[in-house]
mmCIF file of C-alpha atoms in Angstrom:
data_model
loop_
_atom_site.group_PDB
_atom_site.id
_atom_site.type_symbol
_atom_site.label_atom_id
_atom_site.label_comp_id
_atom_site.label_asym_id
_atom_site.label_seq_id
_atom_site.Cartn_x
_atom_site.Cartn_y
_atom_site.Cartn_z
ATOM 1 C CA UNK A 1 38.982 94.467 122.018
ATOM 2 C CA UNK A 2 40.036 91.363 119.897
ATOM 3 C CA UNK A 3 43.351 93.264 119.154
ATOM 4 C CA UNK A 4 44.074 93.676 122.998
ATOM 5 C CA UNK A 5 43.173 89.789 123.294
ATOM 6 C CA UNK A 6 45.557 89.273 120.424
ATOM 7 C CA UNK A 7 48.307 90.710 121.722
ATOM 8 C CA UNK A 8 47.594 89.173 125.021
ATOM 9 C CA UNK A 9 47.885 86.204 123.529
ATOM 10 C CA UNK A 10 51.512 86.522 121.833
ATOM 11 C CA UNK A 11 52.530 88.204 124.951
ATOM 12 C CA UNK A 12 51.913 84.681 126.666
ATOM 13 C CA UNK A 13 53.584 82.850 123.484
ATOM 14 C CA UNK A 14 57.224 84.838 123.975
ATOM 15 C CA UNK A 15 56.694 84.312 127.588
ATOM 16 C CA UNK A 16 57.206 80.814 127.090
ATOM 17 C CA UNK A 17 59.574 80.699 124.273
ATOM 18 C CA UNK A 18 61.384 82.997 126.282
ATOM 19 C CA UNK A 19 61.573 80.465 129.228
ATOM 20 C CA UNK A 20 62.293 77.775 126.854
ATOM 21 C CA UNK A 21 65.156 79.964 125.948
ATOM 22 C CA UNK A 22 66.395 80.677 129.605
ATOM 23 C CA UNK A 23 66.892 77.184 130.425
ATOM 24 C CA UNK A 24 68.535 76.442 126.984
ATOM 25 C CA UNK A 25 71.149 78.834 127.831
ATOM 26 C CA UNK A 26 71.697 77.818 131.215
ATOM 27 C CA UNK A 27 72.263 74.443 129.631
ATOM 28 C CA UNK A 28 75.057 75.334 127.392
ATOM 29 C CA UNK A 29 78.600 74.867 128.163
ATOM 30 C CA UNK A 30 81.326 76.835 126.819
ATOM 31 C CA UNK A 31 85.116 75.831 127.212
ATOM 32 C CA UNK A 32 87.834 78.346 127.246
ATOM 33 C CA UNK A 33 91.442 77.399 126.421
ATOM 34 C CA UNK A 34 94.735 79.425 127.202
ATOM 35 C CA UNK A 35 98.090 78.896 126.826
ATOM 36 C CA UNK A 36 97.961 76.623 123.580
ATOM 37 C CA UNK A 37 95.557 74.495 125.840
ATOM 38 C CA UNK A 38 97.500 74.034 128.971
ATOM 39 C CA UNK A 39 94.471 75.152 130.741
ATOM 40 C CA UNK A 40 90.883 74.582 130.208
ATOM 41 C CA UNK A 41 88.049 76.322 131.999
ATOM 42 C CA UNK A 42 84.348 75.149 131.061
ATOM 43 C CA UNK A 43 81.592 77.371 132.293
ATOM 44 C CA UNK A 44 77.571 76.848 132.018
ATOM 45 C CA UNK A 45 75.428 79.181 130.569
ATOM 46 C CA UNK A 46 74.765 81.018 133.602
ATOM 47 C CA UNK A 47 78.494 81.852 133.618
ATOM 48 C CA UNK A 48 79.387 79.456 136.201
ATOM 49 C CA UNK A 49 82.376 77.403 136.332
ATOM 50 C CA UNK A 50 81.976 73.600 135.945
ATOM 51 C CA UNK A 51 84.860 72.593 135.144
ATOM 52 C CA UNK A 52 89.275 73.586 135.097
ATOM 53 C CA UNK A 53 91.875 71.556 134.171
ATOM 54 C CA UNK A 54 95.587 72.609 134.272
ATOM 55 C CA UNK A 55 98.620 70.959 131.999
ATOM 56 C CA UNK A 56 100.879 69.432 135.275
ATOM 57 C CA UNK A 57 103.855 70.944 133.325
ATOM 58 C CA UNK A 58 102.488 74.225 134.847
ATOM 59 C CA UNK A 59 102.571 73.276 138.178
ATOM 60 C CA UNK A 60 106.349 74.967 139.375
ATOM 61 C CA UNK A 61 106.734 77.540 142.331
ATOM 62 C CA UNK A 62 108.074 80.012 139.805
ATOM 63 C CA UNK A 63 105.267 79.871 137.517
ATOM 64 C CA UNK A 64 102.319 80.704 140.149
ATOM 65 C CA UNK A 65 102.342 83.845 138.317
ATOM 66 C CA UNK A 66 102.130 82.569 134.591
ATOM 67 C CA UNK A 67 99.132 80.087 135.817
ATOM 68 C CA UNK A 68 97.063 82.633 137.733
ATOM 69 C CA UNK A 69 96.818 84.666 134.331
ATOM 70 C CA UNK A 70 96.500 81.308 131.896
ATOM 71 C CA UNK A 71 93.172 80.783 134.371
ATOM 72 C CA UNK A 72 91.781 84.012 134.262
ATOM 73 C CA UNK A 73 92.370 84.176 130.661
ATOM 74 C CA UNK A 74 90.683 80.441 129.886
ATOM 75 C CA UNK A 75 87.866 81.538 132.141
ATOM 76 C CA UNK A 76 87.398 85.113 129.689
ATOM 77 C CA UNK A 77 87.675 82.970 126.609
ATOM 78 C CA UNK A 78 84.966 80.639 127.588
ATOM 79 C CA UNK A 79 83.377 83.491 129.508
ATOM 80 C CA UNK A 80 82.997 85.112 125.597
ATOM 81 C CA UNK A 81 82.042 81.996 123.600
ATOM 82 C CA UNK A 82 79.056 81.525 126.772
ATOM 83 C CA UNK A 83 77.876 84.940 125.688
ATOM 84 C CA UNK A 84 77.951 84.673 122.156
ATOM 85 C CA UNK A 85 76.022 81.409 122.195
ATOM 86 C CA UNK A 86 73.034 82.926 124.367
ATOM 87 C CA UNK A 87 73.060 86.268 122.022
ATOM 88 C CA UNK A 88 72.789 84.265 119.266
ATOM 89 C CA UNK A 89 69.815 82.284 120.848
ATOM 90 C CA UNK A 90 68.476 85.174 122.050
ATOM 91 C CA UNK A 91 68.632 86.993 118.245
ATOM 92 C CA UNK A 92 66.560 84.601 117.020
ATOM 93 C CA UNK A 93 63.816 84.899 119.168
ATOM 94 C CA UNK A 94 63.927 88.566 119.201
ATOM 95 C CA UNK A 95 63.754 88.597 115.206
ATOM 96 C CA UNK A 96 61.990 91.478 113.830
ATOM 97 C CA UNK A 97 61.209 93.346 117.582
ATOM 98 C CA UNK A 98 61.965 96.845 117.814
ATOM 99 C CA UNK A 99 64.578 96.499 120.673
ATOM 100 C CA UNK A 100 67.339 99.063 121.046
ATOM 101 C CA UNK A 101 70.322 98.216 119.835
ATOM 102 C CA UNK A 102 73.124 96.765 123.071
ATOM 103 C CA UNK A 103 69.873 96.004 124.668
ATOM 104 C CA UNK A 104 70.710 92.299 126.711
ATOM 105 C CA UNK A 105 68.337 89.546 126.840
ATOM 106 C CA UNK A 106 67.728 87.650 129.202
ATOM 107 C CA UNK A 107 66.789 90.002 131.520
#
């Protein structure tokens, strides 16, 4: 019975670290950069963009093209540092539990 209450117990405790952890990642900002920095895409933790900013030199009728794909790819690259951050948050918490590898926290 005390082992049941035990585990109860540390069942509670990574609840909350796990919330704690939640809105830590939300919080984070990543910033993507393509194009040697002629555009900049930051994006929240929640993968949500907050902010773009785009060189003017980009901004010709013939380029449309060239800037379309310098977006998407700033958005990936800060898409990819977003994820890395919360994996690595979400490592340490998750130290030492048997969790199948490619297995994503947060839920």
């Amino acid at each position: 019975m005390r082992d049941i209450m035990g585990m109860m117990g540390k069942v509670k405790e990574m609840q909350a670290k796990m919330e704690k952890m939640q809105a830590e990642i939300a919080e984070l900002q990543a910033e993507g950069k393509s194009g040697g920095g002629l555009v900049t895409v930051i994006l929240n933790g929640k993968g949500e963009m907050q902010s773009l900013k785009i060189d003017p030199s980009l901004f010709k009728e013939d380029d449309v093209e060239i800037l379309e794909d310098l977006i998407v790819a700033a958005h990936k690259d800060a898409k990819d540092k977003a994820e890395a951050a919360a994996a690595e948050k979400t490592k340490a918490l998750t130290a030492g539990l048997p969790i199948p590898p490619g297995f994503k926290m947060p839920f």
